[in-house]
Tab-separated table of C-alpha atoms in Angstrom:
chain	number	residue	atom	x	y	z
A	280	GLN	CA	24.713	81.609	-27.361
A	281	GLU	CA	23.098	79.442	-24.698
A	282	PRO	CA	19.396	79.935	-24.033
A	283	ALA	CA	18.375	81.740	-20.868
A	284	LEU	CA	18.175	79.471	-17.845
A	285	PRO	CA	14.800	78.821	-16.249
A	286	GLU	CA	14.227	80.630	-12.993
A	287	ALA	CA	12.939	77.598	-11.083
A	288	MET	CA	15.605	75.458	-9.383
A	289	GLU	CA	14.143	72.275	-10.853
A	290	GLY	CA	14.414	73.751	-14.331
A	291	ARG	CA	18.051	74.724	-13.812
A	292	GLN	CA	18.916	71.285	-12.499
A	293	ALA	CA	17.206	69.593	-15.460
A	294	HIS	CA	18.994	71.943	-17.849
A	295	TYR	CA	22.476	71.131	-16.531
A	296	LYS	CA	21.632	67.444	-16.159
A	297	ARG	CA	20.712	67.400	-19.875
A	298	LYS	CA	23.952	69.218	-20.764
A	299	LEU	CA	25.961	66.637	-18.810
A	300	GLY	CA	24.220	63.794	-20.631
A	301	ASP	CA	24.899	65.400	-24.025
A	302	PHE	CA	28.553	65.850	-23.055
A	303	VAL	CA	28.890	62.162	-22.087
A	304	VAL	CA	27.218	60.994	-25.312
A	305	LYS	CA	29.499	63.285	-27.338
A	306	LEU	CA	32.522	61.522	-25.840
A	307	GLY	CA	31.110	58.108	-26.707
A	308	GLY	CA	29.713	57.279	-23.283
A	309	ASP	CA	26.336	56.026	-22.119
A	310	VAL	CA	23.930	58.609	-20.748
A	311	ALA	CA	22.631	55.971	-18.321
A	312	ALA	CA	25.931	56.239	-16.435
A	313	VAL	CA	24.934	59.695	-15.160
A	314	GLU	CA	21.216	59.055	-14.842
A	315	GLY	CA	21.311	58.935	-11.043
A	316	TRP	CA	23.582	61.931	-10.590
A	317	THR	CA	22.287	65.101	-8.954
A	318	VAL	CA	23.103	68.734	-9.720
A	319	HIS	CA	24.236	71.197	-7.028
A	320	PHE	CA	24.857	74.930	-7.281
A	321	ARG	CA	27.744	76.461	-5.338
A	322	GLY	CA	29.255	79.893	-4.849
A	323	LYS	CA	27.796	83.100	-3.537
A	324	ASP	CA	25.727	83.682	-6.679
A	325	GLY	CA	24.939	80.007	-7.272
A	326	LYS	CA	26.659	79.916	-10.673
A	327	LEU	CA	29.140	77.147	-9.893
A	328	VAL	CA	27.679	73.843	-11.075
A	329	HIS	CA	28.787	70.601	-9.358
A	330	TYR	CA	27.528	67.064	-9.846
A	331	HIS	CA	27.174	64.369	-7.179
A	332	ASN	CA	27.199	60.691	-8.110
A	333	GLY	CA	26.047	59.427	-4.717
A	334	SER	CA	29.510	58.932	-3.225
A	335	ARG	CA	31.617	61.937	-4.204
A	336	MET	CA	31.392	65.449	-5.618
A	337	ILE	CA	32.283	66.022	-9.292
A	338	ARG	CA	33.238	69.660	-9.847
A	339	SER	CA	33.172	69.863	-13.664
A	340	LYS	CA	32.215	68.005	-16.813
A	341	PRO	CA	35.852	67.142	-17.671
A	342	GLU	CA	36.242	65.656	-14.182
A	343	ALA	CA	33.065	63.658	-14.797
A	344	ALA	CA	34.576	62.349	-18.036
A	345	ARG	CA	37.735	61.255	-16.233
A	346	PHE	CA	35.649	59.606	-13.498
A	347	LEU	CA	33.736	57.612	-16.160
A	348	GLY	CA	36.945	56.671	-17.983
A	349	LEU	CA	36.090	58.645	-21.120
A	350	GLU	CA	38.788	60.197	-23.293
A	351	LEU	CA	38.526	63.961	-23.528
A	352	LYS	CA	38.584	65.371	-27.047
A	353	THR	CA	39.757	68.767	-28.208
A	354	SER	CA	36.814	71.043	-28.871
A	355	ALA	CA	36.062	71.904	-32.489
A	356	LYS	CA	36.665	75.605	-31.859
A	357	ARG	CA	40.073	74.996	-30.281
A	358	ALA	CA	41.040	72.507	-33.000
A	359	LYS	CA	40.228	75.134	-35.634
A	360	ILE	CA	42.416	77.722	-33.886
A	361	VAL	CA	45.317	75.279	-33.551
A	362	ALA	CA	45.070	74.162	-37.197
A	363	ALA	CA	44.850	77.705	-38.622
A	364	PRO	CA	48.224	79.001	-39.985
A	365	GLN	CA	49.610	82.063	-38.269
A	366	LYS	CA	49.681	85.390	-40.024
A	367	ASP	CA	52.630	85.854	-42.455
A	368	ALA	CA	53.946	82.381	-41.508
A	369	GLN	CA	55.249	80.078	-44.265
A	370	PRO	CA	52.833	77.240	-45.176
A	371	LEU	CA	53.784	73.734	-44.171
A	372	CYS	CA	54.750	71.318	-46.951
A	373	ASP	CA	53.002	68.018	-47.568
A	374	GLU	CA	55.659	65.403	-46.856
A	375	GLY	CA	54.347	62.715	-49.130
A	376	GLY	CA	50.907	61.195	-49.551
A	377	ASP	CA	49.046	59.364	-52.268
A	378	GLU	CA	45.897	61.498	-52.297
A	379	PRO	CA	45.506	63.814	-55.342
A	380	GLN	CA	45.887	67.504	-54.622
A	381	SER	CA	43.839	70.375	-55.992
A	382	ASP	CA	45.401	73.040	-58.203
A	383	GLU	CA	45.561	75.434	-55.257
A	384	ALA	CA	47.200	72.835	-53.030
A	385	ASP	CA	49.611	71.953	-55.822
A	386	SER	CA	50.648	75.588	-56.220
A	387	GLN	CA	51.189	75.817	-52.456
A	388	SER	CA	53.328	72.652	-52.602
A	389	ARG	CA	55.476	74.109	-55.411
A	390	SER	CA	55.837	77.359	-53.470
A	391	CYS	CA	56.896	75.394	-50.390
A	392	SER	CA	59.472	73.449	-52.478
A	393	ASP	CA	60.928	76.707	-53.759
A	394	THR	CA	61.162	77.917	-50.186
A	395	LEU	CA	63.043	74.774	-49.137
A	396	ASP	CA	65.433	75.113	-52.087
A	397	SER	CA	66.347	78.613	-50.962
A	398	ALA	CA	66.612	77.662	-47.274
A	399	SER	CA	70.330	78.442	-47.259
A	400	SER	CA	69.633	82.147	-47.764
A	401	PRO	CA	68.596	84.123	-44.662
A	402	PRO	CA	64.846	84.766	-44.312
A	403	PRO	CA	63.574	88.299	-44.829
A	404	SER	CA	63.240	90.444	-41.747
A	405	SER	CA	59.481	90.732	-42.273
A	406	ALA	CA	58.995	86.958	-41.845
A	407	THR	CA	57.202	85.891	-38.667
A	408	VAL	CA	58.460	82.815	-36.778
A	409	PRO	CA	55.596	80.752	-35.358
A	410	ARG	CA	55.539	80.800	-31.553
A	411	ARG	CA	55.907	77.601	-29.589
A	412	ARG	CA	52.689	76.780	-27.775
A	413	ARG	CA	52.930	76.543	-23.998
A	414	GLN	CA	52.343	73.076	-22.591
A	415	PRO	CA	48.987	72.798	-20.830
A	416	SER	CA	49.058	72.701	-17.036
A	417	PRO	CA	48.302	69.344	-15.348
A	418	ALA	CA	44.629	68.548	-15.043
A	419	ALA	CA	42.992	68.950	-11.659
A	420	GLY	CA	43.946	65.977	-9.508
A	421	ALA	CA	46.790	64.884	-11.781
A	422	LEU	CA	50.107	64.067	-10.136
A	423	VAL	CA	53.103	66.318	-10.688
A	424	ARG	CA	56.543	65.040	-11.631
A	425	TRP	CA	57.957	64.274	-8.168
A	426	GLN	CA	54.732	62.484	-7.223
A	427	GLU	CA	54.824	60.377	-10.396
A	428	GLU	CA	58.419	59.429	-9.568
A	429	LYS	CA	57.319	58.361	-6.086
A	430	VAL	CA	54.686	56.092	-7.613
A	431	SER	CA	57.044	54.582	-10.193
A	432	ASP	CA	59.791	53.979	-7.608
A	433	ALA	CA	57.436	52.392	-5.060
A	434	PRO	CA	57.495	48.594	-4.603
A	435	ALA	CA	54.787	46.657	-6.381
A	436	TRP	CA	52.982	45.734	-3.153
A	437	CYS	CA	52.169	49.371	-2.333
A	438	ARG	CA	52.320	51.193	-5.688
A	439	ALA	CA	48.536	51.599	-5.944
A	440	ARG	CA	48.361	52.662	-2.296
A	441	VAL	CA	51.101	55.282	-2.827
A	442	SER	CA	49.193	56.679	-5.812
A	443	GLN	CA	46.000	56.857	-3.755
A	444	TYR	CA	47.790	58.608	-0.881
A	445	LEU	CA	49.439	61.200	-3.128
A	446	THR	CA	46.176	61.885	-4.961
A	447	GLU	CA	43.625	61.830	-2.146
A	448	GLY	CA	45.848	62.419	0.885
A	449	PHE	CA	44.995	59.270	2.867
A	450	THR	CA	44.826	55.485	2.799
A	451	VAL	CA	43.505	52.718	5.089
A	452	PHE	CA	45.300	49.572	6.285
A	453	LYS	CA	42.947	46.810	7.463
A	454	ARG	CA	43.366	44.776	10.682
A	455	VAL	CA	46.638	46.234	11.897
A	456	LEU	CA	45.770	45.339	15.519
A	457	THR	CA	44.132	42.035	16.412
A	458	SER	CA	41.407	41.611	19.032
A	459	ARG	CA	43.907	40.186	21.529
A	460	VAL	CA	46.244	43.161	21.161
A	461	LEU	CA	43.340	45.595	21.445
A	462	ARG	CA	42.265	43.927	24.685
A	463	GLU	CA	45.809	44.150	26.006
A	464	ILE	CA	46.063	47.857	25.172
A	465	LEU	CA	42.681	48.807	26.618
A	466	TYR	CA	42.464	46.664	29.742
A	467	GLY	CA	46.048	45.670	30.473
A	468	ASP	CA	45.067	42.001	30.962
A	469	ASN	CA	48.258	40.637	29.407
A	470	THR	CA	51.738	39.407	30.221
A	471	TYR	CA	53.043	42.956	29.998
A	472	ALA	CA	50.634	44.147	32.704
A	473	ALA	CA	51.535	41.109	34.812
A	474	ALA	CA	55.229	41.935	34.415
A	475	LEU	CA	54.541	45.493	35.537
A	476	ALA	CA	52.656	44.275	38.587
A	477	THR	CA	55.470	41.887	39.455
A	478	ALA	CA	58.050	44.649	39.036
A	479	ALA	CA	55.976	47.004	41.198
A	480	ALA	CA	55.644	44.371	43.914
A	481	ALA	CA	59.379	43.667	43.790
A	482	ALA	CA	60.151	47.390	44.012
A	483	ALA	CA	57.815	47.752	47.001
A	484	ALA	CA	59.447	44.795	48.754
A	485	GLU	CA	62.891	46.234	48.034
A	486	ASP	CA	61.849	49.623	49.404
A	487	ALA	CA	60.469	47.993	52.562
A	488	SER	CA	63.625	45.961	53.169
A	489	ALA	CA	65.829	48.989	52.507
A	490	GLU	CA	63.787	51.086	54.911
A	491	ALA	CA	64.019	48.402	57.601
A	492	ALA	CA	67.763	48.005	57.114
A	493	ARG	CA	68.597	51.731	57.015
A	494	PRO	CA	65.745	53.637	58.689
A	495	GLU	CA	67.920	56.720	59.056
A	496	GLN	CA	68.266	57.152	55.273
A	497	MET	CA	65.653	58.442	52.822
A	498	VAL	CA	64.239	56.031	50.270
A	499	MET	CA	62.427	56.653	46.968
A	500	ARG	CA	58.706	57.100	47.397
A	501	ARG	CA	56.355	54.480	46.058
A	502	ARG	CA	54.536	55.190	42.842
A	503	LYS	CA	50.836	56.015	42.929
A	504	GLY	CA	48.198	54.439	40.752
A	505	ASN	CA	48.309	57.296	38.267
A	506	GLN	CA	52.035	56.763	37.717
A	507	LEU	CA	51.755	53.189	36.439
A	508	TRP	CA	50.516	52.012	33.056
A	509	MET	CA	47.507	49.777	33.683
A	510	GLY	CA	46.002	49.799	30.221
A	511	ALA	CA	44.478	52.773	28.426
A	512	ILE	CA	41.173	52.832	30.300
A	513	LYS	CA	42.492	52.586	33.858
A	514	SER	CA	45.529	54.772	33.206
A	515	ILE	CA	43.488	57.651	31.782
A	516	ASP	CA	40.834	57.379	34.505
A	517	ALA	CA	43.570	57.544	37.150
A	518	HIS	CA	44.658	60.954	35.790
A	519	ILE	CA	41.187	62.528	35.963
A	520	VAL	CA	40.085	63.724	39.406
A	521	LYS	CA	36.501	64.947	39.802
A	522	LYS	CA	35.226	66.850	42.823
A	523	GLY	CA	31.678	68.100	42.414
A	524	PHE	CA	31.547	70.150	39.233
A	525	THR	CA	35.340	70.565	39.116
A	526	GLU	CA	37.549	68.279	37.036
A	527	THR	CA	41.335	68.187	37.449
A	528	VAL	CA	43.540	66.568	34.801
A	529	LEU	CA	46.885	65.289	36.089
A	530	SER	CA	50.053	65.364	33.990
A	531	PRO	CA	51.005	63.879	31.564
A	532	LEU	CA	47.337	63.609	30.507
A	533	THR	CA	46.210	66.689	28.580
A	534	THR	CA	42.872	67.976	27.360
A	535	ARG	CA	42.128	70.344	24.459
A	536	GLU	CA	38.363	70.426	23.986
A	537	PHE	CA	35.611	69.398	26.372
A	538	GLY	CA	35.540	65.624	26.753
A	539	ARG	CA	38.725	64.988	24.723
A	540	TYR	CA	41.923	63.708	26.368
A	541	ASP	CA	45.432	62.864	25.115
A	542	MET	CA	47.618	60.404	27.045
A	543	PRO	CA	51.264	59.820	26.003
A	544	ILE	CA	51.974	56.102	26.191
A	545	PRO	CA	55.121	54.718	27.875
A	546	SER	CA	57.914	53.174	25.861
A	547	GLU	CA	56.932	49.661	26.960
A	548	ALA	CA	53.421	50.017	25.520
A	549	SER	CA	54.841	51.772	22.456
A	550	GLU	CA	56.737	48.604	21.597
A	551	ILE	CA	53.429	46.751	21.170
A	552	PHE	CA	52.138	49.303	18.659
A	553	GLN	CA	55.365	49.643	16.711
A	554	ALA	CA	55.750	45.870	16.432
A	555	LYS	CA	52.272	45.625	14.879
A	556	LEU	CA	52.887	48.627	12.627
A	557	ASN	CA	56.012	46.898	11.336
A	558	GLU	CA	54.238	43.568	10.827
A	559	SER	CA	51.463	45.213	8.796
A	560	ARG	CA	54.079	47.259	6.816
A	561	VAL	CA	52.500	50.552	7.825
A	562	LEU	CA	55.846	51.977	8.943
A	563	GLU	CA	57.521	50.690	5.783
A	564	PHE	CA	54.872	52.513	3.754
A	565	CYS	CA	55.518	55.709	5.714
A	566	ARG	CA	59.273	55.461	5.120
A	567	ILE	CA	58.716	55.064	1.379
A	568	LEU	CA	56.777	58.331	1.243
A	569	CYS	CA	58.661	60.216	3.973
A	570	LYS	CA	62.300	59.200	3.718
A	571	ASN	CA	64.349	59.437	6.939
A	572	GLY	CA	61.144	59.941	8.921
A	573	ARG	CA	60.420	58.341	12.285
A	574	ILE	CA	57.652	58.282	14.883
A	575	ARG	CA	57.816	61.554	16.786
A	576	THR	CA	55.008	61.078	19.285
A	577	GLU	CA	52.417	58.450	20.285
A	578	ASP	CA	49.254	58.970	22.297
A	579	ILE	CA	46.077	57.260	23.353
A	580	MET	CA	43.165	59.632	22.763
A	581	LEU	CA	39.759	59.499	24.422
A	582	SER	CA	36.521	61.077	23.233
A	583	ARG	CA	33.850	60.828	25.926
A	584	PRO	CA	30.068	61.139	25.503
A	585	GLY	CA	29.178	64.802	25.117
A	586	SER	CA	32.502	65.780	23.543
A	587	VAL	CA	32.056	68.330	20.788
A	588	ALA	CA	33.336	68.101	17.220
A	589	GLN	CA	36.744	69.554	16.501
A	590	THR	CA	37.178	72.496	14.182
A	591	GLU	CA	38.518	71.676	10.725
A	592	HIS	CA	42.316	71.654	10.978
A	593	THR	CA	45.610	70.160	9.798
A	594	ASP	CA	48.107	68.341	12.004
A	595	SER	CA	51.049	70.221	10.505
A	596	SER	CA	51.548	73.810	9.364
A	597	TRP	CA	51.688	75.171	5.806
A	598	ALA	CA	54.266	77.748	6.912
A	599	GLY	CA	57.420	77.407	4.811
A	600	LYS	CA	55.850	74.803	2.506
A	601	ALA	CA	55.184	75.051	-1.230
A	602	PRO	CA	51.634	76.358	-1.843
A	603	LYS	CA	50.952	73.586	-4.381
A	604	ASN	CA	51.788	69.876	-3.999
A	605	PRO	CA	54.369	70.216	-1.184
A	606	ARG	CA	56.642	67.277	-0.481
A	607	ILE	CA	55.660	64.935	2.336
A	608	HIS	CA	57.197	65.784	5.698
A	609	TYR	CA	54.517	64.735	8.235
A	610	MET	CA	52.147	61.764	8.333
A	611	THR	CA	49.450	60.887	10.873
A	612	ILE	CA	48.446	57.358	11.907
A	613	LEU	CA	45.060	56.847	13.609
A	614	ILE	CA	43.848	53.450	14.846
A	615	PRO	CA	40.427	53.137	16.549
A	616	LEU	CA	40.721	50.911	19.610
A	617	THR	CA	36.963	50.667	20.147
A	618	LYS	CA	34.053	50.324	17.776
A	619	GLN	CA	33.196	53.508	15.882
A	620	THR	CA	29.560	54.244	15.113
A	621	ALA	CA	27.577	57.218	13.905
A	622	GLU	CA	26.935	58.090	17.558
A	623	THR	CA	30.492	57.786	18.885
A	624	GLY	CA	31.816	59.652	15.854
A	625	GLY	CA	34.867	59.062	13.710
A	626	THR	CA	37.329	61.133	11.682
A	627	ARG	CA	36.157	63.249	8.754
A	628	VAL	CA	38.665	64.164	6.006
A	629	TRP	CA	38.620	66.447	2.972
A	630	PRO	CA	40.302	64.562	0.095
A	631	ARG	CA	42.998	66.450	-1.885
A	632	SER	CA	43.023	69.363	0.561
A	633	HIS	CA	46.714	68.540	1.240
A	634	ARG	CA	47.652	69.605	-2.291
A	635	SER	CA	46.881	73.318	-2.032
A	636	SER	CA	47.267	75.844	0.772
A	637	GLY	CA	44.358	77.903	-0.549
A	638	CYS	CA	41.322	76.343	1.095
A	639	PRO	CA	38.154	76.744	-1.004
A	640	ASP	CA	34.693	77.210	0.475
A	641	TRP	CA	33.913	73.558	1.155
A	642	ASP	CA	30.455	72.244	1.694
A	643	SER	CA	30.893	70.449	5.019
A	644	TRP	CA	28.358	67.755	4.121
A	645	VAL	CA	29.306	67.107	0.499
A	646	ASP	CA	33.050	67.523	-0.095
A	647	MET	CA	34.123	65.589	3.006
A	648	ILE	CA	34.176	61.833	3.508
A	649	GLU	CA	34.414	59.750	6.665
A	650	PRO	CA	36.507	56.626	5.961
A	651	GLU	CA	34.860	53.473	7.252
A	652	LEU	CA	37.126	52.028	9.939
A	653	CYS	CA	36.741	48.934	12.084
A	654	ARG	CA	38.545	48.662	15.422
A	655	GLY	CA	42.171	47.830	14.685
A	656	ASP	CA	42.247	49.436	11.197
A	657	ALA	CA	44.830	52.164	10.545
A	658	LEU	CA	43.979	55.448	8.822
A	659	VAL	CA	47.173	57.042	7.467
A	660	PHE	CA	46.866	60.587	6.145
A	661	ASP	CA	49.036	63.562	5.271
A	662	GLY	CA	49.838	66.135	7.942
A	663	LEU	CA	48.492	68.885	5.664
A	664	LEU	CA	45.187	67.127	4.953
A	665	THR	CA	42.232	69.003	6.421
A	666	HIS	CA	40.311	66.765	8.825
A	667	GLN	CA	38.040	66.873	11.848
A	668	GLY	CA	37.262	64.636	14.830
A	669	MET	CA	33.514	64.172	15.098
A	670	ALA	CA	31.399	64.671	18.223
A	671	ASN	CA	30.518	61.770	20.509
A	672	ILE	CA	26.743	62.000	20.899
A	673	SER	CA	26.303	58.563	22.467
A	674	GLU	CA	24.920	58.209	25.976
A	675	CYS	CA	27.622	56.103	27.627
A	676	THR	CA	30.167	54.877	25.053
A	677	ASP	CA	33.759	56.109	25.186
A	678	ARG	CA	35.803	56.213	21.979
A	679	TYR	CA	39.500	55.346	22.342
A	680	PHE	CA	41.999	55.559	19.501
A	681	TYR	CA	45.749	55.496	18.958
A	682	TYR	CA	47.521	58.487	17.428
A	683	ALA	CA	51.083	58.611	16.062
A	684	ALA	CA	52.953	61.396	14.276
A	685	PHE	CA	55.530	60.213	11.723
A	686	GLY	CA	57.754	62.930	10.319
A	687	VAL	CA	61.116	64.408	9.416
A	688	GLY	CA	62.682	67.078	11.595
A	689	HIS	CA	61.024	69.334	14.107
A	690	ASP	CA	57.327	70.131	13.879
A	691	PRO	CA	55.559	72.363	16.445
A	692	ASN	CA	52.553	70.042	16.684
A	693	THR	CA	54.584	67.160	18.107
A	694	GLU	CA	55.617	69.380	21.014
A	695	VAL	CA	52.004	69.672	22.211
A	696	THR	CA	51.552	66.060	23.295
A	697	GLY	CA	55.014	64.669	22.545
A	698	HIS	CA	57.608	63.394	24.965
């Protein structure tokens, strides 16, 4: 029986820190490996003990052992129960061995030999057949069969990345978009924008000549500034009309929370993104995990100074999905187009939350992580992974990022901002 825990919080933390160190030493590890870890108490009554190693939360001592690469051993009590013969069961014979046996062991061996000699006769009805032990369930965080097959079937170049995605729910591709492409997307100062301007000028000249030649006939109206793609910044600004304290958002631009805007990109601009996603093998990675999937929607999103943090959510719905380890049907691709800082905010994710529909009581500041992304990096995560867009608390810095939904079949979320 364990001794009573001290009442003071410091005493409880020292007590469980000492127990963790003893557990690591018992498995052959070095107690110095957990010297800097801290102890946290969770749950309504504070009886759930978690450990934090400075970068992630460890929820149990076995998980700590796996994190440190230590091999878990069967406890002495469980080993004794497994080794004990069942009641009324026949003893097992010793199939060879050079060690001398005691008289009692020898008599048991002779009895077992007699039993084998009479194996052809049916056993008495009073004999008890030992029960087959049920296989233990997979350890927390371990991959199930279909996930292991995905990892083994994946090409060598992305096998580790596939394993990370299936385990944690996300992965990061570095430098998917170069600085030149980012400048083209944001400001439109590229050959594509020049081609658009030339086409618009040609269309205007054609309209003018048609109107002069046939003034009695109606001609197509000229497009306004908010109907042309002029880069992400100018195009989004052209769809926001402010008059005093009133703000009007013109279609197809949409807004969900204060200071957050979604702008579907035209097919011409989409070609730039998809070409880079193919070059960096992001789309190939998505097709490996989500067979027969394709990009369902693409948007440029804007988070302006003063925009509030999103509520914790998933991009797809758990409805109709397996409650544990559902197969992949929806993937999200996020690429920051501008520099992300602590003030402009980023994207916060809860690792492994895509593997169970039952959401535990997370600690918003401990169990989450915010992947470090530079402008042009791609964050790819599961549609069922819980995540959150952070608030932009900067004074004058807008945060632009690209969003794409890659999936199989119909999903209600793609109808919100999709084409």
